[in-house]
Amino acid sequence: MKLTYTVTGMTCNGCSASVTKALQRIAEVTHVTVNLENAEVTLTTTAPVTIEKIQEALPPKYKVAVPKNEEILQNPLATGSLKQLYPLGLIFAYLLITAVLLNVKSWQTSQFMYDFMGLFYIVFSFFKLLDVKGFAMSFKMYDPLAKRVPFYAKAYPFIEVLLGLMLLQRLELKATLVLTLFILGITTIGVTQSLLKKETIQCACLGTVLNLPMTKATFIENSIMLVMALTMLILD
């Protein structure tokens, strides 16, 4: 992905070279293009990079800002844009309707919840599996366990597939629910910390295919699954 920023303090080709060299040290950055005349820097990255991380990589004389015409794209959390959250809401609506239709003829709330949770895992894992490496890099930016255990970040989409299949097939439900509380509980802690710090990072819930901002919607999404899992454990 490409990210464009305004970098003030660049006055000559030497400054351009200094900024390029500094930003190339960021692990996620694969290419740096400096436009000295417009005071802009375009980064090609393998995963989202926060503006704070870019600022830390640069010498103090250079200050980073997002161009106003790209502010919504680069910093959706700050602008409060709801448009980028539309895919997440649409997917939730499809999952909800499908789970209802599967159980409407002989309604049992517990079966509805198992179907919804199972479909949730299957659908969300699909987007993550489209780019496992990219997902893992984004996921490690906020999930506490993924930060410490890199393999866990890469294995997470496959764990979701397994949990989804177990819920849909009603296999080892208690163990599945406990594991759901564990992994989503850890992720929710990371999401909460990111929201409290007001970090501008990409939510990895739908992988790297859709550029979703980390917002309260992400927290609500995880909370719904946690409440369902806890409810089923208590009722069963």
PDB file of C-alpha atoms in Angstrom:
ATOM      1  CA  MET A   1       0.000   0.000   0.000  1.00  0.00           C
ATOM      2  CA  LYS A   2       1.037   3.620  -0.552  1.00  0.00           C
ATOM      3  CA  LEU A   3       0.886   6.295   2.139  1.00  0.00           C
ATOM      4  CA  THR A   4       1.552   9.971   1.416  1.00  0.00           C
ATOM      5  CA  TYR A   5       2.591  12.467   4.079  1.00  0.00           C
ATOM      6  CA  THR A   6       3.630  16.099   4.256  1.00  0.00           C
ATOM      7  CA  VAL A   7       7.105  16.444   5.771  1.00  0.00           C
ATOM      8  CA  THR A   8       8.136  19.969   6.733  1.00  0.00           C
ATOM      9  CA  GLY A   9      11.747  21.016   7.329  1.00  0.00           C
ATOM     10  CA  MET A  10      13.166  19.705   4.029  1.00  0.00           C
ATOM     11  CA  THR A  11      15.098  22.513   2.297  1.00  0.00           C
ATOM     12  CA  CYS A  12      17.595  20.789  -0.018  1.00  0.00           C
ATOM     13  CA  ASN A  13      18.585  17.540  -1.692  1.00  0.00           C
ATOM     14  CA  GLY A  14      20.611  16.670   1.380  1.00  0.00           C
ATOM     15  CA  CYS A  15      17.426  16.830   3.458  1.00  0.00           C
ATOM     16  CA  SER A  16      15.671  14.641   0.885  1.00  0.00           C
ATOM     17  CA  ALA A  17      18.435  12.045   1.117  1.00  0.00           C
ATOM     18  CA  SER A  18      18.383  12.170   4.921  1.00  0.00           C
ATOM     19  CA  VAL A  19      14.612  11.648   5.069  1.00  0.00           C
ATOM     20  CA  THR A  20      14.764   8.813   2.542  1.00  0.00           C
ATOM     21  CA  LYS A  21      17.517   7.015   4.444  1.00  0.00           C
ATOM     22  CA  ALA A  22      15.717   7.388   7.780  1.00  0.00           C
ATOM     23  CA  LEU A  23      12.386   6.095   6.493  1.00  0.00           C
ATOM     24  CA  GLN A  24      13.970   3.150   4.695  1.00  0.00           C
ATOM     25  CA  ARG A  25      14.965   1.822   8.114  1.00  0.00           C
ATOM     26  CA  ILE A  26      11.302   1.205   9.002  1.00  0.00           C
ATOM     27  CA  ALA A  27      10.708  -2.534   8.609  1.00  0.00           C
ATOM     28  CA  GLU A  28       7.368  -2.201   6.812  1.00  0.00           C
ATOM     29  CA  VAL A  29       8.673   0.340   4.267  1.00  0.00           C
ATOM     30  CA  THR A  30       9.807  -1.054   0.903  1.00  0.00           C
ATOM     31  CA  HIS A  31      10.174   2.180  -1.075  1.00  0.00           C
ATOM     32  CA  VAL A  32      10.441   5.909  -0.326  1.00  0.00           C
ATOM     33  CA  THR A  33       9.714   8.736  -2.784  1.00  0.00           C
ATOM     34  CA  VAL A  34      10.426  12.332  -1.748  1.00  0.00           C
ATOM     35  CA  ASN A  35       8.879  15.319  -3.523  1.00  0.00           C
ATOM     36  CA  LEU A  36      11.005  18.196  -2.250  1.00  0.00           C
ATOM     37  CA  GLU A  37       9.019  20.886  -4.063  1.00  0.00           C
ATOM     38  CA  ASN A  38       5.689  19.844  -2.502  1.00  0.00           C
ATOM     39  CA  ALA A  39       7.268  18.775   0.811  1.00  0.00           C
ATOM     40  CA  GLU A  40       5.695  15.349   0.464  1.00  0.00           C
ATOM     41  CA  VAL A  41       6.906  11.824   1.093  1.00  0.00           C
ATOM     42  CA  THR A  42       5.207   8.744  -0.362  1.00  0.00           C
ATOM     43  CA  LEU A  43       5.877   5.401   1.309  1.00  0.00           C
ATOM     44  CA  THR A  44       5.231   1.995  -0.202  1.00  0.00           C
ATOM     45  CA  THR A  45       4.657  -0.404   2.676  1.00  0.00           C
ATOM     46  CA  THR A  46       3.853  -4.046   3.316  1.00  0.00           C
ATOM     47  CA  ALA A  47       1.544  -3.075   6.192  1.00  0.00           C
ATOM     48  CA  PRO A  48       0.052   0.075   7.747  1.00  0.00           C
ATOM     49  CA  VAL A  49       2.564   2.345   9.500  1.00  0.00           C
ATOM     50  CA  THR A  50       1.403   4.843  12.104  1.00  0.00           C
ATOM     51  CA  ILE A  51       2.293   8.496  11.715  1.00  0.00           C
ATOM     52  CA  GLU A  52       3.884   8.316  15.168  1.00  0.00           C
ATOM     53  CA  LYS A  53       6.283   5.603  14.001  1.00  0.00           C
ATOM     54  CA  ILE A  54       7.257   7.648  10.961  1.00  0.00           C
ATOM     55  CA  GLN A  55       7.931  10.708  13.116  1.00  0.00           C
ATOM     56  CA  GLU A  56      10.112   8.678  15.479  1.00  0.00           C
ATOM     57  CA  ALA A  57      12.221   7.444  12.552  1.00  0.00           C
ATOM     58  CA  LEU A  58      12.980  10.972  11.353  1.00  0.00           C
ATOM     59  CA  PRO A  59      15.462  13.478  12.830  1.00  0.00           C
ATOM     60  CA  PRO A  60      13.733  16.089  15.064  1.00  0.00           C
ATOM     61  CA  LYS A  61      13.986  18.897  12.475  1.00  0.00           C
ATOM     62  CA  TYR A  62      11.440  17.150  10.227  1.00  0.00           C
ATOM     63  CA  LYS A  63       7.756  17.144  11.119  1.00  0.00           C
ATOM     64  CA  VAL A  64       5.190  14.764   9.611  1.00  0.00           C
ATOM     65  CA  ALA A  65       1.562  15.532   8.810  1.00  0.00           C
ATOM     66  CA  VAL A  66      -1.128  13.990   6.612  1.00  0.00           C
ATOM     67  CA  PRO A  67      -2.117  16.027   3.521  1.00  0.00           C
ATOM     68  CA  LYS A  68      -5.656  17.379   3.960  1.00  0.00           C
ATOM     69  CA  ASN A  69      -6.915  15.828   0.739  1.00  0.00           C
ATOM     70  CA  GLU A  70      -5.883  12.380   2.014  1.00  0.00           C
ATOM     71  CA  GLU A  71      -6.814  12.832   5.646  1.00  0.00           C
ATOM     72  CA  ILE A  72      -9.876  10.582   5.584  1.00  0.00           C
ATOM     73  CA  LEU A  73      -7.944   7.785   3.879  1.00  0.00           C
ATOM     74  CA  GLN A  74      -4.851   8.016   6.063  1.00  0.00           C
ATOM     75  CA  ASN A  75      -6.510   8.890   9.362  1.00  0.00           C
ATOM     76  CA  PRO A  76     -10.116   7.634   9.380  1.00  0.00           C
ATOM     77  CA  LEU A  77     -10.157   7.385  13.173  1.00  0.00           C
ATOM     78  CA  ALA A  78      -9.422  11.092  13.553  1.00  0.00           C
ATOM     79  CA  THR A  79     -11.974  12.168  10.970  1.00  0.00           C
ATOM     80  CA  GLY A  80     -14.704   9.866  12.257  1.00  0.00           C
ATOM     81  CA  SER A  81     -15.455   8.568   8.772  1.00  0.00           C
ATOM     82  CA  LEU A  82     -18.225   5.981   8.774  1.00  0.00           C
ATOM     83  CA  LYS A  83     -17.930   5.138   5.099  1.00  0.00           C
ATOM     84  CA  GLN A  84     -15.002   2.770   5.651  1.00  0.00           C
ATOM     85  CA  LEU A  85     -16.964   0.885   8.303  1.00  0.00           C
ATOM     86  CA  TYR A  86     -19.751   0.096   5.826  1.00  0.00           C
ATOM     87  CA  PRO A  87     -18.214  -3.273   4.717  1.00  0.00           C
ATOM     88  CA  LEU A  88     -17.989  -4.417   8.338  1.00  0.00           C
ATOM     89  CA  GLY A  89     -21.612  -3.509   9.013  1.00  0.00           C
ATOM     90  CA  LEU A  90     -22.735  -5.153   5.784  1.00  0.00           C
ATOM     91  CA  ILE A  91     -20.955  -8.412   6.639  1.00  0.00           C
ATOM     92  CA  PHE A  92     -22.507  -8.434  10.104  1.00  0.00           C
ATOM     93  CA  ALA A  93     -25.944  -7.927   8.575  1.00  0.00           C
ATOM     94  CA  TYR A  94     -25.420 -10.842   6.165  1.00  0.00           C
ATOM     95  CA  LEU A  95     -24.229 -13.102   8.984  1.00  0.00           C
ATOM     96  CA  LEU A  96     -27.172 -12.143  11.173  1.00  0.00           C
ATOM     97  CA  ILE A  97     -29.743 -12.711   8.437  1.00  0.00           C
ATOM     98  CA  THR A  98     -28.190 -16.053   7.436  1.00  0.00           C
ATOM     99  CA  ALA A  99     -28.129 -17.316  11.024  1.00  0.00           C
ATOM    100  CA  VAL A 100     -31.765 -16.295  11.484  1.00  0.00           C
ATOM    101  CA  LEU A 101     -32.863 -18.031   8.274  1.00  0.00           C
ATOM    102  CA  LEU A 102     -31.081 -21.218   9.289  1.00  0.00           C
ATOM    103  CA  ASN A 103     -33.097 -21.399  12.493  1.00  0.00           C
ATOM    104  CA  VAL A 104     -36.365 -19.593  11.780  1.00  0.00           C
ATOM    105  CA  LYS A 105     -38.446 -22.761  11.199  1.00  0.00           C
ATOM    106  CA  SER A 106     -37.566 -24.342  14.545  1.00  0.00           C
ATOM    107  CA  TRP A 107     -36.193 -21.477  16.569  1.00  0.00           C
ATOM    108  CA  GLN A 108     -33.694 -22.146  19.328  1.00  0.00           C
ATOM    109  CA  THR A 109     -31.661 -19.187  20.497  1.00  0.00           C
ATOM    110  CA  SER A 110     -28.664 -21.320  21.382  1.00  0.00           C
ATOM    111  CA  GLN A 111     -28.538 -22.856  17.898  1.00  0.00           C
ATOM    112  CA  PHE A 112     -28.862 -19.414  16.327  1.00  0.00           C
ATOM    113  CA  MET A 113     -25.909 -18.166  18.389  1.00  0.00           C
ATOM    114  CA  TYR A 114     -23.743 -21.160  17.483  1.00  0.00           C
ATOM    115  CA  ASP A 115     -24.508 -20.641  13.796  1.00  0.00           C
ATOM    116  CA  PHE A 116     -23.821 -16.911  13.957  1.00  0.00           C
ATOM    117  CA  MET A 117     -20.499 -17.411  15.738  1.00  0.00           C
ATOM    118  CA  GLY A 118     -19.462 -20.206  13.384  1.00  0.00           C
ATOM    119  CA  LEU A 119     -20.308 -18.155  10.302  1.00  0.00           C
ATOM    120  CA  PHE A 120     -18.517 -15.169  11.815  1.00  0.00           C
ATOM    121  CA  TYR A 121     -15.285 -17.146  12.150  1.00  0.00           C
ATOM    122  CA  ILE A 122     -15.513 -18.691   8.668  1.00  0.00           C
ATOM    123  CA  VAL A 123     -16.262 -15.441   6.843  1.00  0.00           C
ATOM    124  CA  PHE A 124     -13.727 -13.318   8.724  1.00  0.00           C
ATOM    125  CA  SER A 125     -11.014 -15.964   8.339  1.00  0.00           C
ATOM    126  CA  PHE A 126     -11.580 -15.925   4.558  1.00  0.00           C
ATOM    127  CA  PHE A 127     -10.463 -12.299   4.304  1.00  0.00           C
ATOM    128  CA  LYS A 128      -7.443 -12.945   6.518  1.00  0.00           C
ATOM    129  CA  LEU A 129      -6.356 -15.954   4.447  1.00  0.00           C
ATOM    130  CA  LEU A 130      -6.222 -13.828   1.295  1.00  0.00           C
ATOM    131  CA  ASP A 131      -3.045 -12.242   2.685  1.00  0.00           C
ATOM    132  CA  VAL A 132      -1.810 -14.105   5.758  1.00  0.00           C
ATOM    133  CA  LYS A 133       1.528 -12.278   5.905  1.00  0.00           C
ATOM    134  CA  GLY A 134      -0.063  -8.845   5.596  1.00  0.00           C
ATOM    135  CA  PHE A 135      -2.711  -9.737   8.176  1.00  0.00           C
ATOM    136  CA  ALA A 136      -0.067 -10.950  10.620  1.00  0.00           C
ATOM    137  CA  MET A 137       1.871  -7.689  10.352  1.00  0.00           C
ATOM    138  CA  SER A 138      -1.265  -5.617  10.985  1.00  0.00           C
ATOM    139  CA  PHE A 139      -2.470  -7.908  13.781  1.00  0.00           C
ATOM    140  CA  LYS A 140       0.851  -7.608  15.623  1.00  0.00           C
ATOM    141  CA  MET A 141       0.363  -3.857  15.840  1.00  0.00           C
ATOM    142  CA  TYR A 142      -2.316  -4.214  18.523  1.00  0.00           C
ATOM    143  CA  ASP A 143      -2.834  -7.825  19.679  1.00  0.00           C
ATOM    144  CA  PRO A 144      -0.716  -8.381  22.847  1.00  0.00           C
ATOM    145  CA  LEU A 145      -0.101 -12.103  22.229  1.00  0.00           C
ATOM    146  CA  ALA A 146       0.714 -11.638  18.534  1.00  0.00           C
ATOM    147  CA  LYS A 147       3.305  -9.008  19.473  1.00  0.00           C
ATOM    148  CA  ARG A 148       5.142 -11.531  21.652  1.00  0.00           C
ATOM    149  CA  VAL A 149       4.541 -14.700  19.613  1.00  0.00           C
ATOM    150  CA  PRO A 150       4.880 -13.945  15.853  1.00  0.00           C
ATOM    151  CA  PHE A 151       3.797 -17.474  14.884  1.00  0.00           C
ATOM    152  CA  TYR A 152       0.462 -16.916  16.619  1.00  0.00           C
ATOM    153  CA  ALA A 153      -0.311 -13.999  14.284  1.00  0.00           C
ATOM    154  CA  LYS A 154       0.212 -16.199  11.209  1.00  0.00           C
ATOM    155  CA  ALA A 155      -1.720 -19.099  12.732  1.00  0.00           C
ATOM    156  CA  TYR A 156      -4.686 -16.961  13.803  1.00  0.00           C
ATOM    157  CA  PRO A 157      -6.695 -17.212  10.532  1.00  0.00           C
ATOM    158  CA  PHE A 158      -6.405 -21.009  10.628  1.00  0.00           C
ATOM    159  CA  ILE A 159      -7.501 -21.030  14.276  1.00  0.00           C
ATOM    160  CA  GLU A 160     -10.591 -19.073  13.221  1.00  0.00           C
ATOM    161  CA  VAL A 161     -11.364 -21.625  10.497  1.00  0.00           C
ATOM    162  CA  LEU A 162     -11.088 -24.458  13.028  1.00  0.00           C
ATOM    163  CA  LEU A 163     -13.289 -22.693  15.581  1.00  0.00           C
ATOM    164  CA  GLY A 164     -15.861 -21.868  12.911  1.00  0.00           C
ATOM    165  CA  LEU A 165     -16.097 -25.466  11.738  1.00  0.00           C
ATOM    166  CA  MET A 166     -16.356 -26.774  15.293  1.00  0.00           C
ATOM    167  CA  LEU A 167     -19.201 -24.380  16.096  1.00  0.00           C
ATOM    168  CA  LEU A 168     -21.106 -25.170  12.905  1.00  0.00           C
ATOM    169  CA  GLN A 169     -20.666 -28.913  13.438  1.00  0.00           C
ATOM    170  CA  ARG A 170     -21.361 -28.628  17.189  1.00  0.00           C
ATOM    171  CA  LEU A 171     -18.046 -30.322  18.080  1.00  0.00           C
ATOM    172  CA  GLU A 172     -16.366 -29.849  21.478  1.00  0.00           C
ATOM    173  CA  LEU A 173     -18.483 -26.786  22.106  1.00  0.00           C
ATOM    174  CA  LYS A 174     -17.264 -26.055  25.621  1.00  0.00           C
ATOM    175  CA  ALA A 175     -13.600 -26.093  24.580  1.00  0.00           C
ATOM    176  CA  THR A 176     -14.420 -23.976  21.521  1.00  0.00           C
ATOM    177  CA  LEU A 177     -16.230 -21.381  23.618  1.00  0.00           C
ATOM    178  CA  VAL A 178     -13.403 -21.223  26.155  1.00  0.00           C
ATOM    179  CA  LEU A 179     -10.856 -20.733  23.362  1.00  0.00           C
ATOM    180  CA  THR A 180     -13.072 -18.017  21.877  1.00  0.00           C
ATOM    181  CA  LEU A 181     -13.097 -16.169  25.201  1.00  0.00           C
ATOM    182  CA  PHE A 182      -9.316 -16.497  25.408  1.00  0.00           C
ATOM    183  CA  ILE A 183      -8.285 -15.303  21.946  1.00  0.00           C
ATOM    184  CA  LEU A 184     -10.943 -12.618  21.535  1.00  0.00           C
ATOM    185  CA  GLY A 185     -10.401 -11.471  25.114  1.00  0.00           C
ATOM    186  CA  ILE A 186      -6.712 -10.854  24.383  1.00  0.00           C
ATOM    187  CA  THR A 187      -7.516  -9.079  21.124  1.00  0.00           C
ATOM    188  CA  THR A 188     -10.115  -6.890  22.837  1.00  0.00           C
ATOM    189  CA  ILE A 189      -7.523  -5.821  25.398  1.00  0.00           C
ATOM    190  CA  GLY A 190      -5.236  -4.751  22.563  1.00  0.00           C
ATOM    191  CA  VAL A 191      -8.062  -2.935  20.759  1.00  0.00           C
ATOM    192  CA  THR A 192      -9.011  -1.111  23.969  1.00  0.00           C
ATOM    193  CA  GLN A 193      -5.412  -0.025  24.549  1.00  0.00           C
ATOM    194  CA  SER A 194      -5.135   1.273  20.977  1.00  0.00           C
ATOM    195  CA  LEU A 195      -8.387   3.231  21.292  1.00  0.00           C
ATOM    196  CA  LEU A 196      -7.321   4.756  24.620  1.00  0.00           C
ATOM    197  CA  LYS A 197      -3.986   5.805  23.104  1.00  0.00           C
ATOM    198  CA  LYS A 198      -5.865   7.187  20.080  1.00  0.00           C
ATOM    199  CA  GLU A 199      -3.557   5.298  17.742  1.00  0.00           C
ATOM    200  CA  THR A 200      -4.326   5.512  14.023  1.00  0.00           C
ATOM    201  CA  ILE A 201      -3.874   1.940  12.837  1.00  0.00           C
ATOM    202  CA  GLN A 202      -5.620  -0.486  10.535  1.00  0.00           C
ATOM    203  CA  CYS A 203      -8.027  -3.034  11.974  1.00  0.00           C
ATOM    204  CA  ALA A 204      -6.968  -6.516  10.883  1.00  0.00           C
ATOM    205  CA  CYS A 205     -10.419  -8.046  11.403  1.00  0.00           C
ATOM    206  CA  LEU A 206     -10.965  -8.266   7.634  1.00  0.00           C
ATOM    207  CA  GLY A 207      -7.314  -8.757   6.755  1.00  0.00           C
ATOM    208  CA  THR A 208      -5.575  -6.290   4.441  1.00  0.00           C
ATOM    209  CA  VAL A 209      -8.144  -6.467   1.636  1.00  0.00           C
ATOM    210  CA  LEU A 210     -10.277  -3.707   3.163  1.00  0.00           C
ATOM    211  CA  ASN A 211      -8.635  -0.713   4.817  1.00  0.00           C
ATOM    212  CA  LEU A 212     -10.733  -0.549   7.975  1.00  0.00           C
ATOM    213  CA  PRO A 213      -9.833   1.875  10.767  1.00  0.00           C
ATOM    214  CA  MET A 214      -9.460   0.727  14.347  1.00  0.00           C
ATOM    215  CA  THR A 215     -12.575   2.219  15.956  1.00  0.00           C
ATOM    216  CA  LYS A 216     -15.147   1.528  18.635  1.00  0.00           C
ATOM    217  CA  ALA A 217     -16.914  -0.658  16.050  1.00  0.00           C
ATOM    218  CA  THR A 218     -14.000  -3.110  16.308  1.00  0.00           C
ATOM    219  CA  PHE A 219     -14.417  -3.181  20.080  1.00  0.00           C
ATOM    220  CA  ILE A 220     -18.180  -3.750  19.732  1.00  0.00           C
ATOM    221  CA  GLU A 221     -17.606  -6.540  17.182  1.00  0.00           C
ATOM    222  CA  ASN A 222     -15.326  -8.448  19.571  1.00  0.00           C
ATOM    223  CA  SER A 223     -17.584  -7.735  22.530  1.00  0.00           C
ATOM    224  CA  ILE A 224     -20.601  -9.282  20.789  1.00  0.00           C
ATOM    225  CA  MET A 225     -18.687 -12.508  20.226  1.00  0.00           C
ATOM    226  CA  LEU A 226     -17.386 -12.520  23.796  1.00  0.00           C
ATOM    227  CA  VAL A 227     -20.872 -12.003  25.245  1.00  0.00           C
ATOM    228  CA  MET A 228     -22.272 -14.794  23.058  1.00  0.00           C
ATOM    229  CA  ALA A 229     -19.500 -17.215  24.047  1.00  0.00           C
ATOM    230  CA  LEU A 230     -19.872 -16.408  27.742  1.00  0.00           C
ATOM    231  CA  THR A 231     -23.673 -16.718  27.556  1.00  0.00           C
ATOM    232  CA  MET A 232     -23.474 -20.143  25.902  1.00  0.00           C
ATOM    233  CA  LEU A 233     -20.974 -21.364  28.482  1.00  0.00           C
ATOM    234  CA  ILE A 234     -23.276 -20.270  31.314  1.00  0.00           C
ATOM    235  CA  LEU A 235     -26.459 -21.709  29.737  1.00  0.00           C
ATOM    236  CA  ASP A 236     -24.865 -25.014  28.786  1.00  0.00           C
TER     237      ASP A 236
END
